[in-house]
Coordinates of N, CA and C in Angstrom, one line a residue:
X1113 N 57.0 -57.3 94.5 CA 56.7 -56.2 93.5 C 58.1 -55.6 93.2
X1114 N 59.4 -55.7 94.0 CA 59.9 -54.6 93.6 C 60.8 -55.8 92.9
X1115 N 61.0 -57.2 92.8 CA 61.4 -57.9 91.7 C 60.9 -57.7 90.3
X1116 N 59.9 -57.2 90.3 CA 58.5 -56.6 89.1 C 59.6 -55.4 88.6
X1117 N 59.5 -54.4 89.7 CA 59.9 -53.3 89.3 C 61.2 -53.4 88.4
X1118 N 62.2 -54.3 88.8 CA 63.3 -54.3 88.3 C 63.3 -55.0 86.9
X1119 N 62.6 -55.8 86.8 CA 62.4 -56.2 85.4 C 61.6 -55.2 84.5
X1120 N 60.7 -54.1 85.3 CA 60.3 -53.3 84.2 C 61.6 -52.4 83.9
X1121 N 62.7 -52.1 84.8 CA 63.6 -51.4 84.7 C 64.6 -51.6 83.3
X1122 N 64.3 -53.1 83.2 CA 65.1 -53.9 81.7 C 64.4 -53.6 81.2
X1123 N 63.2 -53.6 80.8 CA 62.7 -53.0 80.1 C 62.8 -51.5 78.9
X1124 N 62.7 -50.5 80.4 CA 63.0 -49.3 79.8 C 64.9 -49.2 79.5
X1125 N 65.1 -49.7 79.9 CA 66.8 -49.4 79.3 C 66.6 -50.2 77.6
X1126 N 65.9 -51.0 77.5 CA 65.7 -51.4 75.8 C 64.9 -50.7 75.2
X1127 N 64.4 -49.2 75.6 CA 63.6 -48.1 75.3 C 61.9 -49.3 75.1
X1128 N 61.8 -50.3 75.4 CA 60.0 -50.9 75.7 C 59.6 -49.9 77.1
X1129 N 57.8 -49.9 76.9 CA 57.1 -49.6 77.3 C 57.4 -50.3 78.9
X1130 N 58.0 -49.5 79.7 CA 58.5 -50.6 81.5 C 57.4 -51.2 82.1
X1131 N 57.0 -51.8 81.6 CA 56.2 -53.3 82.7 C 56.8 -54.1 82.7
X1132 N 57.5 -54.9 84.2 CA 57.8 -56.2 84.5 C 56.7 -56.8 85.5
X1133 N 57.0 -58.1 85.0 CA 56.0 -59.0 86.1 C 57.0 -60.4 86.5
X1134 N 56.5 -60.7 87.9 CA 57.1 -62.2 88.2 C 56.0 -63.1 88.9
X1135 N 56.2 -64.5 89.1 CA 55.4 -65.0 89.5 C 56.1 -65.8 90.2
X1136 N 55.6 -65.9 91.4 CA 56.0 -66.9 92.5 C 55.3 -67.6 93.0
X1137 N 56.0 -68.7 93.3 CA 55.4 -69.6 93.9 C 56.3 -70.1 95.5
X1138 N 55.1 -70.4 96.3 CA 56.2 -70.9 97.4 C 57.2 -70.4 98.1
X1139 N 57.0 -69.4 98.0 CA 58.1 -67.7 97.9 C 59.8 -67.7 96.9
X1140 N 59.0 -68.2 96.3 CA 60.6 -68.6 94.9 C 59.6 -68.2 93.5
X1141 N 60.8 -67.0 93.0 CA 60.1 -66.8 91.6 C 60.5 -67.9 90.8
X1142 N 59.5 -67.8 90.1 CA 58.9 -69.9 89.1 C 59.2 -68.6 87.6
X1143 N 59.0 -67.9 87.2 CA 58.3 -66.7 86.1 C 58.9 -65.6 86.1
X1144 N 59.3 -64.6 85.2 CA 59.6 -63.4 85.0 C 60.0 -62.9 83.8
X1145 N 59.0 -61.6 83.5 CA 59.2 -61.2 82.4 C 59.1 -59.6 82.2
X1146 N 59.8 -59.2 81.1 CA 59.5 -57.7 81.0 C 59.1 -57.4 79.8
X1147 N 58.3 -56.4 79.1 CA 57.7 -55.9 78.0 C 59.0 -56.3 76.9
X1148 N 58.5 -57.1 75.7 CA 59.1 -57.1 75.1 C 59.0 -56.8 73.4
X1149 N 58.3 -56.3 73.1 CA 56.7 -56.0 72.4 C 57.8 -55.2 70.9
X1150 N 58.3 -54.3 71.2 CA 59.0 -53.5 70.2 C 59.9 -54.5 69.9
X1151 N 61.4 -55.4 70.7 CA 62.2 -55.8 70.2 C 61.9 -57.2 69.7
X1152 N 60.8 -58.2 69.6 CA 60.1 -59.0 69.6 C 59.6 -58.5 67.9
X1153 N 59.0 -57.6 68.1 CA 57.7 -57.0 67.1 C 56.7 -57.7 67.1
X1154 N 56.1 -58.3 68.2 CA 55.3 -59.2 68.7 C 54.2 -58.6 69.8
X1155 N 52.9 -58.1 69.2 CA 52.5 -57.4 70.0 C 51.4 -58.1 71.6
X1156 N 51.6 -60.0 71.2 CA 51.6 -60.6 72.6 C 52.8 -60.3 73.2
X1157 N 54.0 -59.5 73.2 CA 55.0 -59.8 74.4 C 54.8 -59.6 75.6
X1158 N 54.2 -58.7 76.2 CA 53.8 -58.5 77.5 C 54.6 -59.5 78.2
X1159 N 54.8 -58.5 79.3 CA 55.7 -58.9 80.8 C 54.9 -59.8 81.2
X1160 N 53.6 -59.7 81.5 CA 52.3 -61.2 82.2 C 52.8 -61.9 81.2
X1161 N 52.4 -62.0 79.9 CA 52.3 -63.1 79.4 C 54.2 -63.6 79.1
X1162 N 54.9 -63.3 79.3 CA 56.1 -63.5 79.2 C 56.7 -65.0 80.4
X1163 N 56.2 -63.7 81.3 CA 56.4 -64.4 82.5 C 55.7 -65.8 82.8
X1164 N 54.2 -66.0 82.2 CA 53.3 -66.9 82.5 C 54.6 -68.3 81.7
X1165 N 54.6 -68.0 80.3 CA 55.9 -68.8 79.6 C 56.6 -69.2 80.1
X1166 N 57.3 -68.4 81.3 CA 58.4 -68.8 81.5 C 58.3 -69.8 83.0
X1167 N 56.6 -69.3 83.5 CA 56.7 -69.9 85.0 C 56.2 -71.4 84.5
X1168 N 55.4 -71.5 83.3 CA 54.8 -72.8 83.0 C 55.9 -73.5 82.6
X1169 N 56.8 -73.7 81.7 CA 58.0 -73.6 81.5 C 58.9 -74.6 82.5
X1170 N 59.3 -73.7 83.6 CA 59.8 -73.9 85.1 C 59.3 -74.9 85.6
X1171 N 57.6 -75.0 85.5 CA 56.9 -75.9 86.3 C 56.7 -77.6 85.5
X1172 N 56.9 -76.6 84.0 CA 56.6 -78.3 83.1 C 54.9 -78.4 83.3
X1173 N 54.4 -77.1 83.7 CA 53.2 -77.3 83.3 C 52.3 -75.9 83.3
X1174 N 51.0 -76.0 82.7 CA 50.4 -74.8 82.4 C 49.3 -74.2 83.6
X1175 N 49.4 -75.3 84.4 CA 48.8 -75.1 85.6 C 49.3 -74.4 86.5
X1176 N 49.2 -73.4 87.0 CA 50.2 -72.4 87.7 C 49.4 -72.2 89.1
X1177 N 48.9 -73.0 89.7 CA 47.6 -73.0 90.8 C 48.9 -72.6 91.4
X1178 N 48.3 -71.9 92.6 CA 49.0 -71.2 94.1 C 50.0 -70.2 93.6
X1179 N 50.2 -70.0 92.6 CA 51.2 -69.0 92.5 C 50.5 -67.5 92.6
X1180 N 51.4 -66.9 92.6 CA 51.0 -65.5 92.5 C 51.8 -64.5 91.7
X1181 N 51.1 -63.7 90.9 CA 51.6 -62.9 89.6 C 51.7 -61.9 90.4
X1182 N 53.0 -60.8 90.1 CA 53.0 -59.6 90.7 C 53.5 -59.0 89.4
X1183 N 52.7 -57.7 89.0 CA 52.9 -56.7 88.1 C 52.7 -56.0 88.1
X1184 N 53.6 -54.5 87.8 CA 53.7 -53.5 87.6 C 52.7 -52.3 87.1
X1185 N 52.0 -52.6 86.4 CA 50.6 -52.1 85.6 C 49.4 -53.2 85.7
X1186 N 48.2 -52.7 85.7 CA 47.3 -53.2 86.0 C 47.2 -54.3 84.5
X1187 N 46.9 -55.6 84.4 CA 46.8 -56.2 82.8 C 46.0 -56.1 82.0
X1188 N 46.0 -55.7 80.7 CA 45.4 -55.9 79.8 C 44.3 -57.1 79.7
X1189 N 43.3 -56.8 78.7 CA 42.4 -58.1 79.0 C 42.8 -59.4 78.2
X1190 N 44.0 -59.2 77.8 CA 44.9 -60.5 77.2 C 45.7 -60.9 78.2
X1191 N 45.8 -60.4 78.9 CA 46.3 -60.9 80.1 C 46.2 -61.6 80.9
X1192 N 45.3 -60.8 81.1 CA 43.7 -61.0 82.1 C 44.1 -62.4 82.0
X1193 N 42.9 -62.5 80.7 CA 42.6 -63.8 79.9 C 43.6 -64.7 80.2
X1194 N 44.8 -64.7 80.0 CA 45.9 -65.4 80.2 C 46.0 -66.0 81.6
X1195 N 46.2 -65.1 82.4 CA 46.5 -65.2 83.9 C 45.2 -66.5 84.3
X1196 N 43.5 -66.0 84.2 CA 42.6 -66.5 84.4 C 42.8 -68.5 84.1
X1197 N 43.3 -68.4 82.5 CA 43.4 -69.4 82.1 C 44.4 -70.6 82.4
X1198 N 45.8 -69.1 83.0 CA 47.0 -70.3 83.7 C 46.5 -71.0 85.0
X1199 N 45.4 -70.5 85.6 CA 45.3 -71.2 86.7 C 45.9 -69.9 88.4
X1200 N 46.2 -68.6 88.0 CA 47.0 -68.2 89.1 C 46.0 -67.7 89.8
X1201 N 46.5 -67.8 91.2 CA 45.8 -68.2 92.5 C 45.3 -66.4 92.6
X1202 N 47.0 -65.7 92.6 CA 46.5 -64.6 92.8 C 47.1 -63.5 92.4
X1203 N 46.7 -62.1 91.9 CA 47.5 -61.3 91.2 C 47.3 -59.7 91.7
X1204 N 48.9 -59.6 92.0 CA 49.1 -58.5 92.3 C 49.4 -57.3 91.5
X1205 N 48.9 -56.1 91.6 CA 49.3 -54.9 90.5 C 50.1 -53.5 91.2
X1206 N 50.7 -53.1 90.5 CA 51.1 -51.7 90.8 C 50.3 -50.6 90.5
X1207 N 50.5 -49.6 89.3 CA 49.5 -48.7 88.5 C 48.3 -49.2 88.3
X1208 N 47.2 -48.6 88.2 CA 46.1 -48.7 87.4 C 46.6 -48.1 85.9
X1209 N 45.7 -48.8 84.9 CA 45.9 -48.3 83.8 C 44.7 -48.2 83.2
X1210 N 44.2 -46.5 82.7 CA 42.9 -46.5 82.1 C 42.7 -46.4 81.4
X1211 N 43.7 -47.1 80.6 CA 43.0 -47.0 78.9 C 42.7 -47.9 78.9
X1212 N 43.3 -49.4 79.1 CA 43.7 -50.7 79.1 C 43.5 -51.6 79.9
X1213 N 43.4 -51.3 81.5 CA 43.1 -52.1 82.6 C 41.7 -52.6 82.3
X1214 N 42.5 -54.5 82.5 CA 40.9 -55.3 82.3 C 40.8 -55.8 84.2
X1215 N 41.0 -55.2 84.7 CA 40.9 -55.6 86.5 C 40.3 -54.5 87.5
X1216 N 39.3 -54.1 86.6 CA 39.0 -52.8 87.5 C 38.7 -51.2 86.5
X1217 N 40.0 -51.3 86.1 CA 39.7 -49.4 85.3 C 39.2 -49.6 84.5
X1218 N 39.1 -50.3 83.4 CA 38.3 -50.4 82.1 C 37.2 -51.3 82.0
X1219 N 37.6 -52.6 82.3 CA 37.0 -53.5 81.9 C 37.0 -54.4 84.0
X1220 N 36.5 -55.4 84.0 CA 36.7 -56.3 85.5 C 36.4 -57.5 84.7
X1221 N 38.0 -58.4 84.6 CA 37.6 -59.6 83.8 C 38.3 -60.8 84.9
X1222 N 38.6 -60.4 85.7 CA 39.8 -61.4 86.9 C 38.2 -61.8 87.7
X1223 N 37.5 -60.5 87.9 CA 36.3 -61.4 88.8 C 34.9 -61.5 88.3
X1224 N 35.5 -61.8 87.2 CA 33.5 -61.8 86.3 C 33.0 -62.9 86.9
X1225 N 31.6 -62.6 87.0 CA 30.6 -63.7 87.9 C 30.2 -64.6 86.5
X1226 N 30.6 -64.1 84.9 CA 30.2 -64.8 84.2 C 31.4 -66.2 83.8
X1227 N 32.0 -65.7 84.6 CA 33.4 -67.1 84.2 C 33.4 -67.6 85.0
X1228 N 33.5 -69.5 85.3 CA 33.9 -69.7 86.1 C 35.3 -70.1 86.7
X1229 N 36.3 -69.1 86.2 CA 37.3 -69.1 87.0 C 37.7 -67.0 87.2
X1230 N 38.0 -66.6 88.5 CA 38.4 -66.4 88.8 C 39.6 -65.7 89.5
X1231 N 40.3 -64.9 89.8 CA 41.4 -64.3 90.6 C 40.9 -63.1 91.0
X1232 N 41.8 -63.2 92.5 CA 41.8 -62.2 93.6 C 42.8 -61.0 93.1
X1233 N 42.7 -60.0 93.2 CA 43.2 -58.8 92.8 C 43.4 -57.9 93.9
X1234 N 44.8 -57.8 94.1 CA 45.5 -56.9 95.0 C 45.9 -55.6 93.8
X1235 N 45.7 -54.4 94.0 CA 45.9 -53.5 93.2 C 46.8 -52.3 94.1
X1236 N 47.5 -51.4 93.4 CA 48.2 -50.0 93.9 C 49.4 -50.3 95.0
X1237 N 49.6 -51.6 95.2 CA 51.1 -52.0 95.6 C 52.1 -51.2 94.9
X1238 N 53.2 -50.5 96.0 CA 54.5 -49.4 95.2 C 53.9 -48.7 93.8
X1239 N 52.7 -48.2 94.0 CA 51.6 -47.6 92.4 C 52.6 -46.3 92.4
X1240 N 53.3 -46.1 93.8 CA 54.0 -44.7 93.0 C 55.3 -44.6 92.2
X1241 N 55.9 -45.9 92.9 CA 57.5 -46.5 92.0 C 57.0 -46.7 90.6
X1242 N 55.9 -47.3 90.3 CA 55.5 -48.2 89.1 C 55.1 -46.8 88.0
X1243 N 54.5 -46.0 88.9 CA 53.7 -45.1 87.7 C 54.3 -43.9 87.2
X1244 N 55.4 -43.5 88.4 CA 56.7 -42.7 87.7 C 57.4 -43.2 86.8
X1245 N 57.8 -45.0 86.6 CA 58.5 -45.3 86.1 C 57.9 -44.7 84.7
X1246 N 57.1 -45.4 84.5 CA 56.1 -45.0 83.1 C 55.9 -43.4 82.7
X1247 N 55.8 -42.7 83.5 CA 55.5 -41.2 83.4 C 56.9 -40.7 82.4
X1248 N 58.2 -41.6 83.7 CA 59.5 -40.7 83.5 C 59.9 -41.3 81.7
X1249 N 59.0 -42.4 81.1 CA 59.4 -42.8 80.0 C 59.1 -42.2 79.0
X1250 N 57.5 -42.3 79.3 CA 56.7 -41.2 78.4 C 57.1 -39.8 78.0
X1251 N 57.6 -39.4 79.0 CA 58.2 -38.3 79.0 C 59.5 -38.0 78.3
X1252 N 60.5 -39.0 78.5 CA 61.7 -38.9 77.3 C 60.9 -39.4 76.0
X1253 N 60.4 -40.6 75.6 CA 59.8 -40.6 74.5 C 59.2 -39.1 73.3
X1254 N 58.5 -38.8 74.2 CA 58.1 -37.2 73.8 C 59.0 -36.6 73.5
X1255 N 59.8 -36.1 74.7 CA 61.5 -35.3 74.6 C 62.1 -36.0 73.3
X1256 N 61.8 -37.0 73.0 CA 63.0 -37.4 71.7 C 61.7 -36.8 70.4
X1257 N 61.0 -37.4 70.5 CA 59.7 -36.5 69.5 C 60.1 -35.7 69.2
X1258 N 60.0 -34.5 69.8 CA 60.4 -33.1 69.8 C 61.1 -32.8 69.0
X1259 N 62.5 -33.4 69.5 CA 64.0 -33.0 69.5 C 64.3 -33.6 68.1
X1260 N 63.5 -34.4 67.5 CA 63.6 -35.2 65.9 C 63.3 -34.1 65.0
X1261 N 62.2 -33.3 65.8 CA 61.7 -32.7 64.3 C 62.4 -31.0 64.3

């Protein structure tokens, strides 16, 4: 997670929304990605899905079985979706997110009984590193608001 953390860190210094995610495998990250959504203007950038790119990529394939996704914020249900579909074994989160969390806060799409695939969800790993990071962003974001008008 705190390899996560650090890539959400790249993030916020490119003023993006700080979610990083990595995926490992084997205890070697295969994957890693951080929000790239603003400098992209691509509103799939997400750090999950970034990272999924980059671990399939690595692997030369889209099957990502036994790995494990570690990220920052709980995923979106495109995410979700994503993660479900790469095949990852297992996925770890930092923050809950309640506008947006498809793993629990909003929506539960990693263990729907209606899919048959699956992922195990570890949640609130370092949730306090993760959710300050975001707080302390939000909060300059605002501060610049402000300070424009």
């Amino acid at each position: 997670m705190r390899e996560a953390l650090r890539e959400a860190e790249k993030a916020y210094r490119k003023q993006e929304v700080p979610i990083g995610a990595v995926i490992v495998l084997d205890g070697h990250i295969i994957g890693r990605g951080h929000n790239l959504i603003e400098t992209l203007q691509d509103a799939t950038a997400h750090a999950e899905m970034l990272a999924i790119n980059a671990a399939s990529r690595s692997q030369r394939t889209w099957r990502l079985n036994d790995s494990i996704l570690y990220t920052t914020l709980e995923p979106c249900a495109m995410c979700t979706g994503a993660i479900l579909l790469a095949r990852i074994s297992h996925l770890v989160f930092g923050a809950r997110d309640p506008r947006y969390g498809a793993c629990g806060s909003v929506l539960q799409l990693a263990e729907q009984d209606k899919l048959d695939i699956r992922v195990p969800i570890t949640g609130g790993i370092l949730e306090t590193e993760c959710s300050l990071l975001l707080k302390d962003f939000f909060a300059q974001v605002r501060q610049r608001r402000n300070s424009d008008k």
